[in-house]
mmCIF file of C-alpha atoms and ligand atoms in Angstrom:
data_model
loop_
_atom_site.group_PDB
_atom_site.id
_atom_site.type_symbol
_atom_site.label_atom_id
_atom_site.label_comp_id
_atom_site.label_asym_id
_atom_site.label_seq_id
_atom_site.Cartn_x
_atom_site.Cartn_y
_atom_site.Cartn_z
ATOM 1 C CA UNK A 24 11.899 -19.042 -8.084
ATOM 2 C CA UNK A 25 8.565 -20.505 -9.281
ATOM 3 C CA UNK A 26 6.600 -17.304 -8.865
ATOM 4 C CA UNK A 27 5.651 -15.359 -11.972
ATOM 5 C CA UNK A 28 5.719 -11.566 -12.302
ATOM 6 C CA UNK A 29 3.342 -9.692 -14.615
ATOM 7 C CA UNK A 30 3.001 -5.949 -15.004
ATOM 8 C CA UNK A 31 -0.107 -5.507 -17.157
ATOM 9 C CA UNK A 32 -3.760 -6.279 -16.537
ATOM 10 C CA UNK A 33 -3.938 -8.218 -19.824
ATOM 11 C CA UNK A 34 -1.073 -10.532 -18.806
ATOM 12 C CA UNK A 35 -2.593 -10.949 -15.352
ATOM 13 C CA UNK A 36 -5.915 -12.086 -16.856
ATOM 14 C CA UNK A 37 -4.217 -14.451 -19.326
ATOM 15 C CA UNK A 38 -1.807 -16.015 -16.808
ATOM 16 C CA UNK A 39 -4.327 -16.447 -13.985
ATOM 17 C CA UNK A 40 -6.790 -18.062 -16.432
ATOM 18 C CA UNK A 41 -4.023 -20.407 -17.647
ATOM 19 C CA UNK A 42 -3.073 -21.377 -14.084
ATOM 20 C CA UNK A 43 -6.689 -21.973 -13.100
ATOM 21 C CA UNK A 44 -7.143 -24.164 -16.203
ATOM 22 C CA UNK A 45 -3.917 -26.115 -15.658
ATOM 23 C CA UNK A 46 -4.693 -26.745 -11.991
ATOM 24 C CA UNK A 47 -8.347 -27.601 -12.738
ATOM 25 C CA UNK A 48 -8.983 -25.015 -10.017
ATOM 26 C CA UNK A 49 -12.263 -23.623 -8.751
ATOM 27 C CA UNK A 50 -11.051 -20.685 -6.625
ATOM 28 C CA UNK A 51 -8.846 -17.644 -7.072
ATOM 29 C CA UNK A 52 -7.572 -15.164 -4.508
ATOM 30 C CA UNK A 53 -6.106 -11.683 -4.487
ATOM 31 C CA UNK A 54 -3.724 -10.384 -1.808
ATOM 32 C CA UNK A 55 -3.407 -6.622 -2.388
ATOM 33 C CA UNK A 56 -0.220 -4.998 -1.032
ATOM 34 C CA UNK A 57 1.993 -1.980 -1.518
ATOM 35 C CA UNK A 58 5.176 -4.024 -1.140
ATOM 36 C CA UNK A 59 7.754 -3.546 1.674
ATOM 37 C CA UNK A 60 6.430 -6.893 2.796
ATOM 38 C CA UNK A 61 6.907 -8.449 6.227
ATOM 39 C CA UNK A 62 5.696 -11.500 8.135
ATOM 40 C CA UNK A 63 2.191 -9.982 8.405
ATOM 41 C CA UNK A 64 1.897 -10.027 4.598
ATOM 42 C CA UNK A 65 3.397 -13.530 4.503
ATOM 43 C CA UNK A 66 0.555 -14.629 6.792
ATOM 44 C CA UNK A 67 -2.021 -13.058 4.427
ATOM 45 C CA UNK A 68 -0.418 -14.878 1.508
ATOM 46 C CA UNK A 69 -0.163 -18.249 3.295
ATOM 47 C CA UNK A 70 -3.806 -18.017 4.400
ATOM 48 C CA UNK A 71 -4.853 -17.302 0.802
ATOM 49 C CA UNK A 72 -2.702 -20.158 -0.516
ATOM 50 C CA UNK A 73 -4.260 -22.556 2.012
ATOM 51 C CA UNK A 74 -7.786 -21.672 0.881
ATOM 52 C CA UNK A 75 -7.524 -21.196 -2.907
ATOM 53 C CA UNK A 76 -6.277 -22.918 -6.049
ATOM 54 C CA UNK A 77 -4.686 -19.832 -7.626
ATOM 55 C CA UNK A 78 -3.300 -16.904 -5.629
ATOM 56 C CA UNK A 79 -2.360 -13.518 -7.073
ATOM 57 C CA UNK A 80 -0.591 -10.891 -4.948
ATOM 58 C CA UNK A 81 -0.461 -7.313 -6.157
ATOM 59 C CA UNK A 82 2.325 -4.869 -5.386
ATOM 60 C CA UNK A 83 1.422 -1.284 -6.195
ATOM 61 C CA UNK A 84 2.351 1.873 -4.290
ATOM 62 C CA UNK A 85 -0.851 3.800 -4.870
ATOM 63 C CA UNK A 86 -0.236 7.560 -5.247
ATOM 64 C CA UNK A 87 -3.929 8.290 -4.628
ATOM 65 C CA UNK A 88 -3.758 7.303 -0.961
ATOM 66 C CA UNK A 89 -0.719 9.433 -0.009
ATOM 67 C CA UNK A 90 -1.231 13.001 1.209
ATOM 68 C CA UNK A 91 2.315 14.310 0.920
ATOM 69 C CA UNK A 92 4.426 13.679 -2.221
ATOM 70 C CA UNK A 93 7.448 13.130 0.041
ATOM 71 C CA UNK A 94 5.696 10.226 1.849
ATOM 72 C CA UNK A 95 5.033 8.612 -1.514
ATOM 73 C CA UNK A 96 8.677 9.025 -2.549
ATOM 74 C CA UNK A 97 9.952 7.755 0.801
ATOM 75 C CA UNK A 98 7.761 4.632 0.746
ATOM 76 C CA UNK A 99 10.189 1.661 0.671
ATOM 77 C CA UNK A 100 10.417 -0.249 -2.633
ATOM 78 C CA UNK A 101 11.821 -3.760 -2.061
ATOM 79 C CA UNK A 102 10.626 -5.773 -5.065
ATOM 80 C CA UNK A 103 13.252 -8.559 -5.012
ATOM 81 C CA UNK A 104 12.741 -9.313 -1.303
ATOM 82 C CA UNK A 105 8.953 -9.068 -1.750
ATOM 83 C CA UNK A 106 9.001 -11.615 -4.574
ATOM 84 C CA UNK A 107 11.094 -14.009 -2.460
ATOM 85 C CA UNK A 108 8.654 -13.703 0.476
ATOM 86 C CA UNK A 109 5.602 -14.274 -1.749
ATOM 87 C CA UNK A 110 7.308 -17.171 -3.501
ATOM 88 C CA UNK A 111 8.080 -18.844 -0.154
ATOM 89 C CA UNK A 112 4.420 -18.379 0.854
ATOM 90 C CA UNK A 113 3.326 -20.273 -2.274
ATOM 91 C CA UNK A 114 1.803 -17.364 -4.256
ATOM 92 C CA UNK A 115 1.459 -18.187 -7.981
ATOM 93 C CA UNK A 116 1.478 -14.792 -9.611
ATOM 94 C CA UNK A 117 2.546 -11.251 -8.714
ATOM 95 C CA UNK A 118 0.899 -8.285 -10.398
ATOM 96 C CA UNK A 119 3.218 -5.275 -10.108
ATOM 97 C CA UNK A 120 1.892 -2.628 -12.516
ATOM 98 C CA UNK A 121 3.374 0.836 -12.921
ATOM 99 C CA UNK A 122 1.335 3.976 -12.325
ATOM 100 C CA UNK A 123 0.484 4.407 -16.036
ATOM 101 C CA UNK A 124 -0.996 0.918 -16.196
ATOM 102 C CA UNK A 125 -3.341 1.619 -13.272
ATOM 103 C CA UNK A 126 -4.086 5.276 -14.046
ATOM 104 C CA UNK A 127 -3.516 5.578 -17.806
ATOM 105 C CA UNK A 128 -5.124 9.000 -18.141
ATOM 106 C CA UNK A 129 -3.559 10.392 -14.968
ATOM 107 C CA UNK A 130 -5.497 10.520 -11.715
ATOM 108 C CA UNK A 131 -9.051 9.241 -12.205
ATOM 109 C CA UNK A 132 -11.821 11.816 -12.264
ATOM 110 C CA UNK A 133 -14.306 9.392 -10.753
ATOM 111 C CA UNK A 134 -13.361 7.818 -7.431
ATOM 112 C CA UNK A 135 -14.887 5.762 -4.693
ATOM 113 C CA UNK A 136 -16.145 7.973 -1.886
ATOM 114 C CA UNK A 137 -15.479 6.233 1.406
ATOM 115 C CA UNK A 138 -18.190 8.263 3.167
ATOM 116 C CA UNK A 139 -18.676 9.035 6.860
ATOM 117 C CA UNK A 140 -16.908 5.906 8.161
ATOM 118 C CA UNK A 141 -13.703 7.364 6.739
ATOM 119 C CA UNK A 142 -13.954 10.732 8.457
ATOM 120 C CA UNK A 143 -12.837 9.578 11.917
ATOM 121 C CA UNK A 144 -9.735 7.859 13.317
ATOM 122 C CA UNK A 145 -7.128 7.488 10.564
ATOM 123 C CA UNK A 146 -9.302 9.463 8.166
ATOM 124 C CA UNK A 147 -9.251 12.508 10.469
ATOM 125 C CA UNK A 148 -5.498 12.940 10.110
ATOM 126 C CA UNK A 149 -5.265 11.725 6.504
ATOM 127 C CA UNK A 150 -7.969 13.508 4.471
ATOM 128 C CA UNK A 151 -8.717 11.681 1.198
ATOM 129 C CA UNK A 152 -6.637 8.658 2.173
ATOM 130 C CA UNK A 153 -9.508 6.176 2.252
ATOM 131 C CA UNK A 154 -11.092 7.493 -0.965
ATOM 132 C CA UNK A 155 -7.739 6.807 -2.636
ATOM 133 C CA UNK A 156 -7.298 3.426 -0.980
ATOM 134 C CA UNK A 157 -10.836 2.233 -1.834
ATOM 135 C CA UNK A 158 -10.491 3.476 -5.411
ATOM 136 C CA UNK A 159 -7.384 1.376 -5.991
ATOM 137 C CA UNK A 160 -8.825 -1.598 -4.067
ATOM 138 C CA UNK A 161 -11.879 -1.472 -6.364
ATOM 139 C CA UNK A 162 -9.574 -1.507 -9.394
ATOM 140 C CA UNK A 163 -7.367 -4.278 -7.997
ATOM 141 C CA UNK A 164 -10.433 -6.399 -7.168
ATOM 142 C CA UNK A 165 -11.515 -6.055 -10.787
ATOM 143 C CA UNK A 166 -8.041 -6.849 -12.161
ATOM 144 C CA UNK A 167 -7.772 -9.958 -9.975
ATOM 145 C CA UNK A 168 -11.252 -11.337 -10.668
ATOM 146 C CA UNK A 169 -11.197 -14.785 -12.296
ATOM 147 C CA UNK A 170 -13.007 -15.350 -15.575
ATOM 148 C CA UNK A 171 -15.476 -18.235 -15.902
ATOM 149 C CA UNK A 172 -13.373 -21.404 -16.213
ATOM 150 C CA UNK A 173 -14.492 -23.923 -18.852
ATOM 151 C CA UNK A 174 -16.168 -26.910 -17.219
ATOM 152 C CA UNK A 175 -15.909 -25.720 -13.596
ATOM 153 C CA UNK A 176 -18.398 -22.828 -13.622
ATOM 154 C CA UNK A 177 -17.655 -19.477 -12.000
ATOM 155 C CA UNK A 178 -14.641 -19.814 -9.679
ATOM 156 C CA UNK A 179 -14.897 -18.619 -6.087
ATOM 157 C CA UNK A 180 -13.135 -15.288 -5.623
ATOM 158 C CA UNK A 181 -11.631 -14.135 -2.318
ATOM 159 C CA UNK A 182 -9.461 -11.190 -1.273
ATOM 160 C CA UNK A 183 -7.340 -11.036 1.876
ATOM 161 C CA UNK A 184 -6.871 -8.012 4.151
ATOM 162 C CA UNK A 185 -5.075 -7.671 7.496
ATOM 163 C CA UNK A 186 -7.044 -6.850 10.655
ATOM 164 C CA UNK A 187 -4.163 -4.564 11.625
ATOM 165 C CA UNK A 188 -5.634 -1.889 9.310
ATOM 166 C CA UNK A 189 -9.033 -2.196 10.965
ATOM 167 C CA UNK A 190 -10.579 0.914 9.441
ATOM 168 C CA UNK A 191 -9.426 -0.015 5.929
ATOM 169 C CA UNK A 192 -10.788 -3.545 6.405
ATOM 170 C CA UNK A 193 -14.168 -2.250 7.656
ATOM 171 C CA UNK A 194 -14.386 0.156 4.707
ATOM 172 C CA UNK A 195 -13.456 -2.514 2.145
ATOM 173 C CA UNK A 196 -16.104 -4.828 3.638
ATOM 174 C CA UNK A 197 -18.673 -2.016 3.406
ATOM 175 C CA UNK A 198 -17.706 -1.134 -0.174
ATOM 176 C CA UNK A 199 -18.010 -4.752 -1.283
ATOM 177 C CA UNK A 200 -21.377 -5.142 0.474
ATOM 178 C CA UNK A 201 -22.823 -1.753 -0.487
ATOM 179 C CA UNK A 202 -21.698 -1.909 -4.134
ATOM 180 C CA UNK A 203 -22.259 -5.682 -4.663
ATOM 181 C CA UNK A 204 -18.723 -6.682 -5.616
ATOM 182 C CA UNK A 205 -18.687 -10.454 -6.305
ATOM 183 C CA UNK A 206 -15.820 -11.208 -3.922
ATOM 184 C CA UNK A 207 -15.514 -12.572 -0.400
ATOM 185 C CA UNK A 208 -13.333 -10.414 1.862
ATOM 186 C CA UNK A 209 -11.301 -12.572 4.266
ATOM 187 C CA UNK A 210 -9.837 -10.804 7.338
ATOM 188 C CA UNK A 211 -6.501 -12.140 8.616
ATOM 189 C CA UNK A 212 -5.432 -11.565 12.259
ATOM 190 C CA UNK A 213 -2.606 -9.154 13.066
ATOM 191 C CA UNK A 214 0.856 -10.689 13.306
ATOM 192 C CA UNK A 215 2.957 -9.464 16.261
ATOM 193 C CA UNK A 216 6.592 -9.788 17.167
ATOM 194 C CA UNK A 217 7.364 -11.772 20.337
ATOM 195 C CA UNK A 218 7.195 -8.607 22.493
ATOM 196 C CA UNK A 219 3.703 -7.761 21.202
ATOM 197 C CA UNK A 220 4.431 -4.961 18.690
ATOM 198 C CA UNK A 221 2.142 -5.274 15.663
ATOM 199 C CA UNK A 222 4.222 -5.772 12.518
ATOM 200 C CA UNK A 223 4.256 -2.789 10.182
ATOM 201 C CA UNK A 224 6.489 -1.609 7.370
ATOM 202 C CA UNK A 225 6.849 1.609 9.416
ATOM 203 C CA UNK A 226 8.528 -0.150 12.382
ATOM 204 C CA UNK A 227 11.829 -0.042 10.481
ATOM 205 C CA UNK A 228 11.958 3.728 11.085
ATOM 206 C CA UNK A 229 11.870 3.381 14.919
ATOM 207 C CA UNK A 230 15.069 3.682 16.988
ATOM 208 C CA UNK A 231 15.608 0.979 19.642
ATOM 209 C CA UNK A 232 14.366 3.361 22.335
ATOM 210 C CA UNK A 233 11.273 4.369 20.334
ATOM 211 C CA UNK A 234 10.503 0.748 19.564
ATOM 212 C CA UNK A 235 10.624 -0.063 23.282
ATOM 213 C CA UNK A 236 8.292 2.885 24.006
ATOM 214 C CA UNK A 237 5.896 1.766 21.252
ATOM 215 C CA UNK A 238 5.185 -1.455 23.153
ATOM 216 C CA UNK A 239 2.791 0.507 25.367
ATOM 217 C CA UNK A 240 0.246 0.357 22.501
ATOM 218 C CA UNK A 241 -0.081 -3.417 22.480
ATOM 219 C CA UNK A 242 0.156 -3.495 26.307
ATOM 220 C CA UNK A 243 -2.873 -1.252 26.810
ATOM 221 C CA UNK A 244 -4.821 -3.146 24.183
ATOM 222 C CA UNK A 245 -4.084 -6.363 26.063
ATOM 223 C CA UNK A 246 -5.194 -4.698 29.285
ATOM 224 C CA UNK A 247 -8.516 -3.679 27.705
ATOM 225 C CA UNK A 248 -8.952 -7.169 26.290
ATOM 226 C CA UNK A 249 -8.398 -8.684 29.740
ATOM 227 C CA UNK A 250 -10.947 -6.308 31.264
ATOM 228 C CA UNK A 251 -13.473 -7.199 28.539
ATOM 229 C CA UNK A 252 -12.907 -10.924 29.039
ATOM 230 C CA UNK A 253 -13.371 -10.487 32.797
ATOM 231 C CA UNK A 254 -16.540 -8.388 32.162
ATOM 232 C CA UNK A 255 -15.017 -5.502 34.074
ATOM 233 C CA UNK A 256 -15.513 -1.821 33.182
ATOM 234 C CA UNK A 257 -13.021 -1.019 30.433
ATOM 235 C CA UNK A 258 -12.105 2.301 32.006
ATOM 236 C CA UNK A 259 -10.491 3.774 28.915
ATOM 237 C CA UNK A 260 -9.404 6.891 30.820
ATOM 238 C CA UNK A 261 -6.985 4.957 33.026
ATOM 239 C CA UNK A 262 -5.675 3.073 29.986
ATOM 240 C CA UNK A 263 -5.181 6.362 28.109
ATOM 241 C CA UNK A 264 -3.289 7.750 31.093
ATOM 242 C CA UNK A 265 -0.899 4.811 30.885
ATOM 243 C CA UNK A 266 -0.099 5.647 27.251
ATOM 244 C CA UNK A 267 0.223 9.355 28.000
ATOM 245 C CA UNK A 268 2.717 8.643 30.784
ATOM 246 C CA UNK A 269 5.162 7.376 28.158
ATOM 247 C CA UNK A 270 7.177 10.469 27.065
ATOM 248 C CA UNK A 271 8.139 9.192 23.591
ATOM 249 C CA UNK A 272 4.542 8.366 22.665
ATOM 250 C CA UNK A 273 2.095 11.017 21.505
ATOM 251 C CA UNK A 274 -1.385 9.473 21.710
ATOM 252 C CA UNK A 275 -3.834 10.452 18.965
ATOM 253 C CA UNK A 276 -6.856 8.277 19.858
ATOM 254 C CA UNK A 277 -7.744 5.265 21.939
ATOM 255 C CA UNK A 278 -11.406 4.293 21.603
ATOM 256 C CA UNK A 279 -13.729 1.319 21.718
ATOM 257 C CA UNK A 280 -16.006 1.235 18.674
ATOM 258 C CA UNK A 281 -18.681 -0.818 16.965
ATOM 259 C CA UNK A 282 -16.730 -2.899 14.385
ATOM 260 C CA UNK A 283 -19.411 -2.440 11.701
ATOM 261 C CA UNK A 284 -19.880 1.342 11.919
ATOM 262 C CA UNK A 285 -16.663 2.424 13.699
ATOM 263 C CA UNK A 286 -18.810 4.644 15.959
ATOM 264 C CA UNK A 287 -17.694 4.803 19.621
ATOM 265 C CA UNK A 288 -19.776 2.578 21.879
ATOM 266 C CA UNK A 289 -22.404 4.629 23.686
ATOM 267 C CA UNK A 290 -22.187 2.727 26.944
ATOM 268 C CA UNK A 291 -18.510 3.371 26.999
ATOM 269 C CA UNK A 292 -16.847 2.117 29.244
ATOM 270 C CA UNK A 293 -15.822 3.742 32.530
ATOM 271 C CA UNK A 294 -18.327 2.143 34.843
ATOM 272 C CA UNK A 295 -20.566 -0.092 32.766
ATOM 273 C CA UNK A 296 -19.181 -3.549 32.101
ATOM 274 C CA UNK A 297 -18.721 -3.842 28.374
ATOM 275 C CA UNK A 298 -21.210 -6.059 26.480
ATOM 276 C CA UNK A 299 -21.203 -7.464 22.942
ATOM 277 C CA UNK A 300 -18.732 -7.173 20.079
ATOM 278 C CA UNK A 301 -16.369 -4.270 19.739
ATOM 279 C CA UNK A 302 -13.005 -3.122 18.520
ATOM 280 C CA UNK A 303 -10.456 -1.217 20.597
ATOM 281 C CA UNK A 304 -8.557 1.158 18.274
ATOM 282 C CA UNK A 305 -5.369 3.013 19.104
ATOM 283 C CA UNK A 306 -3.091 5.381 17.158
ATOM 284 C CA UNK A 307 -0.039 7.297 18.323
ATOM 285 C CA UNK A 308 2.992 9.028 16.962
ATOM 286 C CA UNK A 309 6.238 7.483 18.160
ATOM 287 C CA UNK A 310 9.347 9.323 17.006
ATOM 288 C CA UNK A 311 9.124 9.744 13.233
ATOM 289 C CA UNK A 312 6.166 7.424 12.633
ATOM 290 C CA UNK A 313 2.481 7.113 13.257
ATOM 291 C CA UNK A 314 1.557 3.663 14.548
ATOM 292 C CA UNK A 315 -1.875 2.036 14.680
ATOM 293 C CA UNK A 316 -3.039 -1.113 16.394
ATOM 294 C CA UNK A 317 -6.322 -2.661 17.511
ATOM 295 C CA UNK A 318 -7.825 -5.642 19.220
ATOM 296 C CA UNK A 319 -11.236 -7.230 18.682
ATOM 297 C CA UNK A 320 -13.270 -7.494 21.905
ATOM 298 C CA UNK A 321 -16.014 -10.009 22.416
ATOM 299 C CA UNK A 322 -17.491 -10.341 25.836
HETATM 300 O O1 LIG B 420 -3.056 -1.943 2.946
HETATM 301 C C1 LIG B 420 -2.401 -1.649 1.920
HETATM 302 O O2 LIG B 420 -1.269 -2.088 1.721
HETATM 303 C C2 LIG B 420 -3.024 -0.720 0.883
HETATM 304 O O3 LIG B 420 -3.835 0.232 1.476
HETATM 305 C C3 LIG B 420 -3.798 -1.501 -0.207
HETATM 306 C C4 LIG B 420 -4.985 -2.250 0.366
HETATM 307 C C5 LIG B 420 -2.871 -2.457 -0.933
HETATM 308 C C6 LIG B 420 -4.339 -0.488 -1.239
HETATM 309 O O4 LIG B 420 -3.310 0.241 -1.822
#
């Protein structure tokens, strides 16, 4: 295995600077993860590797973004398999700190406040989740930032996030813009299995029957996408009814929103043909897990 594992911020800085120097590189990327990696993460990593000279992936299960202690404990830890996947994708360096490295004095007293965009959708059922996620993303973006490389000026710095977590992505983009972080956020499209289910580390907890039922999420998103492409009314109510007719699926929300503000579109969507850019967001509980999915719409 060529990939290198470091567990402290100091080693991360030293090793990424060495790699950048040795490669004569002018760009560095960060792929933040919590481990339990699947093909969706591999796609993030391969995209980063294709666009940058040095790529760091982080693996850190962030206690700040979990509501229940039991969810944090139950979160799968699969370091060996994760390293193999990142190695195959061509990642140079993995930063896998322990909790004391990231939060040396215990939980931080000062945190990022994700603000009103975090109150709806996922935020409504997971209070504090996005404050915790943005706080660790801010820290990880700082850990992964390249230093000025001798002779080549300030390297470009990019970080890669999946479109699957649309609300997280929108919030990270807002944080970076609103707080002037010197990093380019690169969104990477959702990876799906052949039957359409969006890949997620939670899918492993679905029974065969629940997995089959969960396909209704990607089906209704495709339906809405087809209506948008055909400039037909989106008619969310009929699409919601389709989801609700599936007994194993408990729909939480299905909405079409402005991708920059995450506010529902005003001219939504029963009779008026949809116009402009939007995001269809869906979340449902299927058996033991909560699943989310989305599709960008552009008429
Ligand atoms: O999407 C995730 O895996 C996590 O929320 C992230 C961005 C790594 C922060 O812990």
